[in-house]
Coordinates of C-alpha atoms and ligand atoms in Angstrom, one line a residue:
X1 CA 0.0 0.0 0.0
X2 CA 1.1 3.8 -0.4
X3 CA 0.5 5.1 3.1
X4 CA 2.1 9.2 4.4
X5 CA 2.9 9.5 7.3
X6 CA 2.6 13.7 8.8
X7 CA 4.5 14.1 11.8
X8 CA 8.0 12.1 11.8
X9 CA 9.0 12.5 15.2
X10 CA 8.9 9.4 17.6
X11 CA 5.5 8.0 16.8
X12 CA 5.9 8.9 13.2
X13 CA 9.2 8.2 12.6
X14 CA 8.9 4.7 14.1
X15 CA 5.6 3.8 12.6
X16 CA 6.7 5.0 9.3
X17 CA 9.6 3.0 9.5
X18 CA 7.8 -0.4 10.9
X19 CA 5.2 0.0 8.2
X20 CA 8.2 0.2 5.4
X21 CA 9.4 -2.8 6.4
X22 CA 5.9 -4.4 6.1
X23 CA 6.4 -4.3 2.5
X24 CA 4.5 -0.6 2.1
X25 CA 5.8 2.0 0.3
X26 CA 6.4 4.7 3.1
X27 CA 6.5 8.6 2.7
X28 CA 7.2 10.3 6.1
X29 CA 6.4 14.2 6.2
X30 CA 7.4 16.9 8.7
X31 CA 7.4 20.6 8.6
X32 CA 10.9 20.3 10.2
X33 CA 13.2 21.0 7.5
X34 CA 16.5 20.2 9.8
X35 CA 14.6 16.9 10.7
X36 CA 14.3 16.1 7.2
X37 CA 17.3 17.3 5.6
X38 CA 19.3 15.0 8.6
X39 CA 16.5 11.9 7.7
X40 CA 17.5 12.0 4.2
X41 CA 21.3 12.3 5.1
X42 CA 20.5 9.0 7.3
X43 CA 20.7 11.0 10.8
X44 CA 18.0 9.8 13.2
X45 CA 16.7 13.1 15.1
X46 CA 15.9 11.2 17.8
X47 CA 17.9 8.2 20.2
X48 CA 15.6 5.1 19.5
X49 CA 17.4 1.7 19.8
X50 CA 17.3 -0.2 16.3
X51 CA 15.9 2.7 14.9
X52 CA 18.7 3.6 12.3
X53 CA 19.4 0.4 10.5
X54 CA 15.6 0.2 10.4
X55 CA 15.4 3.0 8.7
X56 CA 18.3 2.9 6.7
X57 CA 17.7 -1.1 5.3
X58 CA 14.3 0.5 4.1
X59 CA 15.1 3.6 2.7
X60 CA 17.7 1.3 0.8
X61 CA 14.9 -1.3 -0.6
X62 CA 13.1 2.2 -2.1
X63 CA 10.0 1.7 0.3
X64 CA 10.6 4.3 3.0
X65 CA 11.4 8.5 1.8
X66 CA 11.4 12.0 4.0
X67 CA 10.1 14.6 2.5
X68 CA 8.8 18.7 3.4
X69 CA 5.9 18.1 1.0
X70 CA 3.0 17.1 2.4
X71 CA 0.8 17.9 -0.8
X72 CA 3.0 15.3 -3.2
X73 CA 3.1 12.4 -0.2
X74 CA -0.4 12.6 0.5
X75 CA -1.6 12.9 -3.3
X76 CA 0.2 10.3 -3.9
X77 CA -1.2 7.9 -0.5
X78 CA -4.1 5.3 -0.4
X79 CA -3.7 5.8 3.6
X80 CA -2.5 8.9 5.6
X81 CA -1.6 9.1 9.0
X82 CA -1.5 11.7 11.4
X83 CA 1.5 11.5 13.9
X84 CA 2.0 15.0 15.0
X85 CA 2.4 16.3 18.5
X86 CA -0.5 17.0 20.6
X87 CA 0.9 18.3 24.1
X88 CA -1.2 20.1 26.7
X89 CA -2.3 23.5 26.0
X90 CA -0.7 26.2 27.8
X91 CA -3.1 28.1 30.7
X92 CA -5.6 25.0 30.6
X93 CA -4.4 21.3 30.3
X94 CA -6.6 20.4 27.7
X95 CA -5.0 18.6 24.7
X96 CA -3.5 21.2 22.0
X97 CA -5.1 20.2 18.7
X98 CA -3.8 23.1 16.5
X99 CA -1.2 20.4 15.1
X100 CA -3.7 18.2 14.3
X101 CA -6.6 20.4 12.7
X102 CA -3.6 22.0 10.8
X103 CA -2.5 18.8 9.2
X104 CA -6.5 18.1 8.6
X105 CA -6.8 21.1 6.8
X106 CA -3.4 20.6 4.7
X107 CA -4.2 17.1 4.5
X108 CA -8.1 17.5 3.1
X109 CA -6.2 20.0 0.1
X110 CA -4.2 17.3 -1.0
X111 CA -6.4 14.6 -1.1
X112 CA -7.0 13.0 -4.8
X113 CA -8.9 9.4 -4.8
X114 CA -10.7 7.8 -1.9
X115 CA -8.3 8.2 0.8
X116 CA -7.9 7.2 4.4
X117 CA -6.9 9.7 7.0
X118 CA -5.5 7.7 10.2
X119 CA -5.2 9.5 13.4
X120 CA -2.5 7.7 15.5
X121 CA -1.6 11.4 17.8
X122 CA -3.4 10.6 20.8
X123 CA -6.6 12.7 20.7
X124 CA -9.3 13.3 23.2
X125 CA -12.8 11.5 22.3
X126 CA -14.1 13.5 19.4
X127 CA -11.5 14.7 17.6
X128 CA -12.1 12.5 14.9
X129 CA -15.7 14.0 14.6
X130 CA -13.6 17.6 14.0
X131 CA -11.0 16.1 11.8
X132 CA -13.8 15.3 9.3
X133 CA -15.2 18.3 9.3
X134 CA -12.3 19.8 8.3
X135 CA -11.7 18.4 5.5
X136 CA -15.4 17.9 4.6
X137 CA -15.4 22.4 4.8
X138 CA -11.9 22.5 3.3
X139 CA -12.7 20.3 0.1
X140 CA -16.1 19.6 -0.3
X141 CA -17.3 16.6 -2.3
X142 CA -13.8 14.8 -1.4
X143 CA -13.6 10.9 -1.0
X144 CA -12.3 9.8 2.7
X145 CA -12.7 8.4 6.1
X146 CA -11.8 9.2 9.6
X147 CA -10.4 6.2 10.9
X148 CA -9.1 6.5 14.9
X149 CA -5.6 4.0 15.6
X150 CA -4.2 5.2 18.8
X151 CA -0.5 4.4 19.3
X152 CA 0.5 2.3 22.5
X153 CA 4.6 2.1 21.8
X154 CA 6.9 2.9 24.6
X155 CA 9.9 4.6 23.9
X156 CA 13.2 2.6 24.2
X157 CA 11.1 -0.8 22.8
X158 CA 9.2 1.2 20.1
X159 CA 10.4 -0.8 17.0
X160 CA 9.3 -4.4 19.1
X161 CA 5.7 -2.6 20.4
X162 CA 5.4 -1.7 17.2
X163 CA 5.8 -4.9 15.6
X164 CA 4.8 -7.3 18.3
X165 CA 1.6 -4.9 20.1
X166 CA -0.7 -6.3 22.5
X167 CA -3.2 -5.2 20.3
X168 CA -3.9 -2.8 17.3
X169 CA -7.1 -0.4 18.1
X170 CA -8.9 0.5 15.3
X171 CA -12.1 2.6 15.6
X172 CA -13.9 3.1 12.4
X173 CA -16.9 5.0 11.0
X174 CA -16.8 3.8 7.4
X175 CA -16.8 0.1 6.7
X176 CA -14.7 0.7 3.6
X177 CA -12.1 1.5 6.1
X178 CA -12.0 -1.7 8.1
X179 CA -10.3 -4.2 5.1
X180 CA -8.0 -1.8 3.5
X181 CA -6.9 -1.0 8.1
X182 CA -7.1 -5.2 8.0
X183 CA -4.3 -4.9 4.7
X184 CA -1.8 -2.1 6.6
X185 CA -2.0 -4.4 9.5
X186 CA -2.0 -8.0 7.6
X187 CA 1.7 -9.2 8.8
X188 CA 0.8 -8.4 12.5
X189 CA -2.6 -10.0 12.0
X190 CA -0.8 -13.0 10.5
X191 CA 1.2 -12.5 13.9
X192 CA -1.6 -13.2 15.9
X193 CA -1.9 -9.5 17.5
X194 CA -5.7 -8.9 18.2
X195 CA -7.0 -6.8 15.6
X196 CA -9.8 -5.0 17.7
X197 CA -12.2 -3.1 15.6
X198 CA -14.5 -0.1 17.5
X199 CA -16.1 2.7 16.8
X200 CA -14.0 5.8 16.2
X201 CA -14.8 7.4 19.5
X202 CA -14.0 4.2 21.8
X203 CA -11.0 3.9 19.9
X204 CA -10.3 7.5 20.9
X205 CA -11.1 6.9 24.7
X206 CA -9.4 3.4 24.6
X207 CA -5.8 5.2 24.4
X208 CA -6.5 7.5 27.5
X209 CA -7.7 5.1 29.6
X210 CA -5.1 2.7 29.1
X211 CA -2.0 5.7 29.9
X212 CA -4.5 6.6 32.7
X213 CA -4.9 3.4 34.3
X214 CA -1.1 2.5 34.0
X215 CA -0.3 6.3 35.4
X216 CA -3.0 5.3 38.5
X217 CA -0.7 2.3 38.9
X218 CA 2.5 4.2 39.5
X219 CA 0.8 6.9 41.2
X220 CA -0.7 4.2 43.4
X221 CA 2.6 2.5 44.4
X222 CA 4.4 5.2 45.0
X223 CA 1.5 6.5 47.8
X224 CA 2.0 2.9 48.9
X225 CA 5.6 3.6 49.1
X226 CA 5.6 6.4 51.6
X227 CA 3.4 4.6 54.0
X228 CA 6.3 1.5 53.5
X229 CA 8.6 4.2 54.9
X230 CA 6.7 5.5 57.8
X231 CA 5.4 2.0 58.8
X232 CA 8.9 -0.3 57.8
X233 CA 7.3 -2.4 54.8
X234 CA 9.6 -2.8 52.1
X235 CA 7.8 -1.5 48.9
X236 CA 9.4 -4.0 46.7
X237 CA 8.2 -6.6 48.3
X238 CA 4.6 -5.5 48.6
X239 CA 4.1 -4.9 44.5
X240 CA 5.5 -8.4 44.1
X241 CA 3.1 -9.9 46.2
X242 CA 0.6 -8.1 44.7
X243 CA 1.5 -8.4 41.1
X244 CA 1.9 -11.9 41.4
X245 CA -2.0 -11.6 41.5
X246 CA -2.9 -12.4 37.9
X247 CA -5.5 -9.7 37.9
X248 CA -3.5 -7.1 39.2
X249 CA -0.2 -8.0 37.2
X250 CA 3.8 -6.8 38.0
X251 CA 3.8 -4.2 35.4
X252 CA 4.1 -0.7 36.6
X253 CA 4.1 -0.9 40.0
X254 CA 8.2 -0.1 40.4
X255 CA 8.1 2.8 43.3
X256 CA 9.8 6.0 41.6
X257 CA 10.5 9.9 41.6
X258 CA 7.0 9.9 39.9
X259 CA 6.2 9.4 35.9
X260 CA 7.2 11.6 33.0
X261 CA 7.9 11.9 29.3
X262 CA 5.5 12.9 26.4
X263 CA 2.8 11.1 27.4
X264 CA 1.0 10.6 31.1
X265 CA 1.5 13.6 32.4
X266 CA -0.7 14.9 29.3
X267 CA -2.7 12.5 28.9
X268 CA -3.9 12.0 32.3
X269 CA -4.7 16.0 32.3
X270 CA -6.3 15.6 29.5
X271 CA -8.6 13.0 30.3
X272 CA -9.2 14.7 33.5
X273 CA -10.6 18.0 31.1
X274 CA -12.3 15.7 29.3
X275 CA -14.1 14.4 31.9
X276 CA -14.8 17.9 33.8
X277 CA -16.1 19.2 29.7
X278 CA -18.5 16.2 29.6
X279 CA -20.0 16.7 33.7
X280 CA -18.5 13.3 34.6
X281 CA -15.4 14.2 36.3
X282 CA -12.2 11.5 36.2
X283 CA -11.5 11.5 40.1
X284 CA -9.3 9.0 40.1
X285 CA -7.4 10.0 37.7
X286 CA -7.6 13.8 38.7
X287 CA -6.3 12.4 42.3
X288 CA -3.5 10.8 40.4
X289 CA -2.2 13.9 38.5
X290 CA -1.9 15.6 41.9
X291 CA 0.1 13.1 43.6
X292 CA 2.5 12.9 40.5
X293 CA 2.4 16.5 40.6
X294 CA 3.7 16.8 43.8
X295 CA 5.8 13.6 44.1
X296 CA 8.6 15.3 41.9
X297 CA 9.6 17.7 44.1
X298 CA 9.3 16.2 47.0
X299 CA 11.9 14.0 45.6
X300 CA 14.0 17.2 45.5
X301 CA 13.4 17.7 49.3
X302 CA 14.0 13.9 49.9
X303 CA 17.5 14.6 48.4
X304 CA 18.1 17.3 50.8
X305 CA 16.9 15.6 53.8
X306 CA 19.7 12.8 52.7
X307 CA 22.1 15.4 52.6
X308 CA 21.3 16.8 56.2
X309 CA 18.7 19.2 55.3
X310 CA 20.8 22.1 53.8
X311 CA 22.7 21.8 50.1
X312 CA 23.3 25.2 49.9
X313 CA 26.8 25.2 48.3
X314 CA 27.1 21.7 48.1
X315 CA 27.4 19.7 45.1
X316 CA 25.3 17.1 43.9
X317 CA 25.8 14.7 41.4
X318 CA 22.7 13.1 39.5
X319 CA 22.7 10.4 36.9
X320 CA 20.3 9.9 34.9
X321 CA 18.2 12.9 33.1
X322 CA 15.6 11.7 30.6
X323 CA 11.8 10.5 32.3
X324 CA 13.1 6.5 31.7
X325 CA 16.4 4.8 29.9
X326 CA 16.5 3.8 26.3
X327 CA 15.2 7.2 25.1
X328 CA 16.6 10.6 24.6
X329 CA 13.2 12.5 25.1
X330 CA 13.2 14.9 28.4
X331 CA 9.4 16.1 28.2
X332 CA 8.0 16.1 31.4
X333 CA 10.8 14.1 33.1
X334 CA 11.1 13.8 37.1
X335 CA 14.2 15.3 36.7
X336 CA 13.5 18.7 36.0
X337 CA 11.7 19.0 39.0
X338 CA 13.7 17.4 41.6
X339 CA 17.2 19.6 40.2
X340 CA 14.6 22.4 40.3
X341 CA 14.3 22.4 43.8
X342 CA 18.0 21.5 44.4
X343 CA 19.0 24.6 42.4
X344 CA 16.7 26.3 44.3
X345 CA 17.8 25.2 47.4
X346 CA 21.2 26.7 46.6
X347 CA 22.7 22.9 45.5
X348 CA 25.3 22.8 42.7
X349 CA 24.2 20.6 40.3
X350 CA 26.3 18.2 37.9
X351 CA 24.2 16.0 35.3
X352 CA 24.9 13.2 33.4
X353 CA 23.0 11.1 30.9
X354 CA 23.9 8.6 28.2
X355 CA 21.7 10.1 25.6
X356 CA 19.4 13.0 26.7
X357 CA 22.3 15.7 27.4
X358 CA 21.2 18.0 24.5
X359 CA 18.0 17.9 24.8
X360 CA 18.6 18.4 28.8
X361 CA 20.2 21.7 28.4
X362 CA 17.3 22.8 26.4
X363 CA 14.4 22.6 29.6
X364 CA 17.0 22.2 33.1
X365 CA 17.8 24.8 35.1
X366 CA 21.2 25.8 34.6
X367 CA 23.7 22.9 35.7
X368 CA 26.7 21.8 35.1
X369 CA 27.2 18.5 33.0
X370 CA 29.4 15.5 33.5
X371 CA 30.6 13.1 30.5
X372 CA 30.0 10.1 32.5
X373 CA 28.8 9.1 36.3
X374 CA 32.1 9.1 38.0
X375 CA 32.5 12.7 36.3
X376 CA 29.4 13.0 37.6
X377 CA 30.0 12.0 41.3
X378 CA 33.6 13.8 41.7
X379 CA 33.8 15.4 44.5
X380 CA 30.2 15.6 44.6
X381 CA 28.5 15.7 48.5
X382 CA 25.8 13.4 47.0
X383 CA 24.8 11.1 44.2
X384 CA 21.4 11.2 42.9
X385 CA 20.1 7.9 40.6
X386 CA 17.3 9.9 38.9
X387 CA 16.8 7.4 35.9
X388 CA 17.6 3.8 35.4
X389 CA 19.9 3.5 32.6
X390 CA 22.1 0.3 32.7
X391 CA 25.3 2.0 33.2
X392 CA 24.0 3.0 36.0
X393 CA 23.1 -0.6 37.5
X394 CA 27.1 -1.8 38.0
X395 CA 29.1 1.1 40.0
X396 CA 32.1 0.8 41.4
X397 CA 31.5 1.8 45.1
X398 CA 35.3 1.8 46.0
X399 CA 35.6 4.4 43.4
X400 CA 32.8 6.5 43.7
X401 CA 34.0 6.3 47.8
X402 CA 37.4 7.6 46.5
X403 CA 36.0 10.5 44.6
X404 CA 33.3 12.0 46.2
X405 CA 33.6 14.5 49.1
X406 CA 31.0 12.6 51.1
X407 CA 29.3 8.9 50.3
X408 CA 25.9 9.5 50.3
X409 CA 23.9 7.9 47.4
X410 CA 19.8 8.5 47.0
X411 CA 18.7 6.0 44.7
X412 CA 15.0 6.8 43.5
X413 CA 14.6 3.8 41.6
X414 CA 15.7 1.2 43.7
X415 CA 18.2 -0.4 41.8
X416 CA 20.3 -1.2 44.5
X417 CA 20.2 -3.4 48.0
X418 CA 21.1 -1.3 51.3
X419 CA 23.2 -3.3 52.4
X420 CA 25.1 -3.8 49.6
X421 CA 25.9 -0.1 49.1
X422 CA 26.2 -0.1 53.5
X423 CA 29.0 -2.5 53.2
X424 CA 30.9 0.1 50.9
X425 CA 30.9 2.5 53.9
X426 CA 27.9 4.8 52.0
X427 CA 24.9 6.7 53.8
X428 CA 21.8 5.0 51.6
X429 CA 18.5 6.6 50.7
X430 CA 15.9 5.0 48.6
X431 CA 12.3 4.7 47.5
X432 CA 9.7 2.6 50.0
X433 CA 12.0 1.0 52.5
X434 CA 12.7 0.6 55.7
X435 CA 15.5 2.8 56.7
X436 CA 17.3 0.8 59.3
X437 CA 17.1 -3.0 58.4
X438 CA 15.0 -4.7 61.0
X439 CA 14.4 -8.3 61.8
X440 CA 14.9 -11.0 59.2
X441 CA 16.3 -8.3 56.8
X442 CA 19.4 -7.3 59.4
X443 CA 19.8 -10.7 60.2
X444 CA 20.2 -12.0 55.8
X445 CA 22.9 -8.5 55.5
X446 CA 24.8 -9.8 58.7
X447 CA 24.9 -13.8 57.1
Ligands
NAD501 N1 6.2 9.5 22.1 C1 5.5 8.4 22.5 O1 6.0 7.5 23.1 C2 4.1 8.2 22.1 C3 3.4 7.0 22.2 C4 2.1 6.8 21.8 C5 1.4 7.9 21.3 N2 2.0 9.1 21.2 C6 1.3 10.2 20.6 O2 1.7 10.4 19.3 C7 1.7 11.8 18.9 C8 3.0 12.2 18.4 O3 3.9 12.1 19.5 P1 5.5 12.2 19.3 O4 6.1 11.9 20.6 O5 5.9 11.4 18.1 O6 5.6 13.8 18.9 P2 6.9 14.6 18.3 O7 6.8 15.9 18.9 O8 8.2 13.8 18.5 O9 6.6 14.6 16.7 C9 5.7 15.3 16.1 C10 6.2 15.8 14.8 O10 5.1 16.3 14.0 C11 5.7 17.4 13.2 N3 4.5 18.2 12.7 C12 3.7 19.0 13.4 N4 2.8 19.5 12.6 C13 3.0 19.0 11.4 C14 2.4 19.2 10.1 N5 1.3 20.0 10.0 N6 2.9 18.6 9.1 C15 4.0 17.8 9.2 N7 4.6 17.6 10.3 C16 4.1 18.2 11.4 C17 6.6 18.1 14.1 O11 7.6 18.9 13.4 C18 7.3 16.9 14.9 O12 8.4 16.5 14.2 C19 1.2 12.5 20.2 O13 -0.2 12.7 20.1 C20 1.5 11.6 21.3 O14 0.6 11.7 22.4 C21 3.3 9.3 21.5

């Protein structure tokens, strides 16, 4: 099939490049002329593992091209999807559909032939309902359907979500649309991934309540992790023996500084607007962006309590910047909080990250940045684990002991055992844990 893609960032990009190597013949559009011009030269604009030999193996074969001209691409498409950003509207929350009516609008002028216009940005219920009248009031008498496909990749596993999904949402108006959807999806379907077929505003819903129930999950642990601090649970243990419960599952209940990136945190709002537009507010999930909310900083001030309860002057190392490993993207990260109120507590900051260092300088606070995490920890007063990259997982405690001006490490994710990091002479703060090992646990550390 001839399918355009509008939008080529990390949905787009990835989904154009999946689709490619379908067997489609792929034309990925963005108004970014740098994003294009480096596309063509073979330069992926954003860290995605596997992405670049994905891309480049296609654009090889002749099935996958980047181009500025969204009137030739989409001319020229049976099927058109729409992967542009939709983040939360300054002032409000609500979801910012300018992107998206824009594209309609430039999309409805191009159209020649029946021709299906995919929305795969994650839009609030109804949007699809707008999206055709666009284009009905920008060309009337033109041939196309609406067809809703919300995108469930993560970033860091895009390439296998997008090729191996849990499932493939596809909500439809127009029953012309639901074989030629069947045909872009045929080598998943021959995988066995459900095919679910709704209609076009269930489809729309389906993608915010999934992010909002997983976001109520971390949101959830991490309450439950607090009271594991004041009462001496271990936090860990508790989501295991929950989510060994096959109804409540393991997935997403790893205690944290709070979620991020370029998705709950606007998605959740958004569904919460949603729900206050239609008079049938979203409470838990209104509760939920409040405790996120203010879980970030009080990372920030968790830091600070590790460090004595005054940084002012004091330097603090933190590994780890972008909202989760395996991705370069920094929107909405925990990070930018929690050095937020370290900066503002007077702290020195010095950052490191494996991939998200450019695009870190562009939202943090000024800081200083490190080329690696013992560059990081150097002379530091305290070393923060923000995100979980696997560099991260190994370090050399004699070392880090060595270098830093005092051994304190505050790991927010958990990735290491107290008395592991104890043994190496360091002071240890973490997420949901007892903070002196009592009973059974003192006496496994003292075997
Ligand atoms: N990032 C994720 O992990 C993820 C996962 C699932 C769903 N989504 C959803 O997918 C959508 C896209 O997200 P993203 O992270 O890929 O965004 P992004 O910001 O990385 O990419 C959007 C791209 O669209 C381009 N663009 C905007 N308007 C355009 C137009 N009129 N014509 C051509 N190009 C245009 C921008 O230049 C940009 O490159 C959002 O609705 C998001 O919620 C994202």
């Amino acid at each position: 099939m001839r399918i355009a893609i509008i939008g080529s960032g990390y949905v787009g990009l990835v989904s154009g490049a999946c689709l490619a190597d379908f067997g489609h013949h792929v034309t990925c559009v963005d108004l970014d002329e740098q994003k294009v011009s480096a596309l063509r030269a073979g330069r992926m604009p954003i860290y995605e593992p596997g992405l670049e030999p994905l891309v480049a193996g296609n654009v090889a074969d002749g099935r996958l091209s980047f181009t500025t001209d969204l009137d030739a691409a989409v001319a020229d498409a049976e099927v058109v999807f729409v992967a542009v950003g939709t983040p939360s509207r300054r002032g409000d929350g609500h979801a910012d559909l300018s992107f998206v009516h824009a594209a309609a609008a430039s999309i409805a002028a191009a159209l020649t032939g029946f021709t299906i216009v995919v929305t795969k940005s994650t839009v609030p219920v109804g949007t699809g309902d707008a999206v055709e009248r666009i284009i009905g009031e920008t060309r009337p008498g033109a041939d196309f359907a609406v067809v809703s496909n919300p995108e469930f990749l993560r970033e860091g596993s895009a390439i296998e979500d997008f090729k191996r999904p849990d499932r493939i949402v596809i909500g439809i108006e127009d029953e012309r649309a639901r074989e030629i959807m069947s045909e872009v999806y045929r080598p998943l379907y021959l995988n066995q991934a459900p095919l679910l077929f709704t209609d076009r505003r269930t489809a729309e819903l389906t993608k915010y309540a999934a992010n909002a129930f997983l976001a109520m999950k971390v949101a959830f642990i991490n309450e439950l992790a607090d009271l594991c601090e004041k009462t001496g649970a271990d936090v860990q243990d508790v989501a295991r023996g929950m989510g060994l419960d096959n109804r409540i599952g393991q997935k997403f209940l790893n205690a944290g500084p709070g979620y991020g990136g370029s998705c709950f945190p606007k998605d959740t709002l958004a569904l919460v607007k949603t729900g206050q537009d239609h008079d049938s507010p979203m409470r838990l999930v209104e509760t939920t962006v409040a405790i996120n909310e203010q879980r970030k900083r009080a990372m920030g001030r968790k830091v600070i309590a590790a460090c004595g309860g005054d940084v002012r002057g004091r330097t603090i190392g933190v590994l780890g910047l972008t909202f989760k490993p395996n991705t370069d993207d920094m929107r909405d990260s925990p990070a930018i909080a929690i050095i937020q109120a370290l900066v503002d507590a007077g702290a020195k900051v010095r950052g490191y990250d494996p991939e998200g260092m450019a695009a870190a300088r562009e939202v943090l606070a000024p800081i200083d940045y490190a080329d690696g995490p013992y560059s990081a920890a150097a002379g530091a007063d305290a070393l923060v684990l923000v995100t979980e990259w696997n560099e991260f997982r190994s370090l050399d405690f004699a070392k880090l002991k060595q270098d830093m001006a005092a051994p304190v490490l505050i790991d927010l994710r958990n990735v290491y055992r107290r008395h592991e990091v104890e043994a190496h002479g360091f002071a240890y703060e973490c997420i949901g844990k007892p903070a002196r090992l009592a009973g059974a646990g003192a006496r496994k550390a003292a075997e």
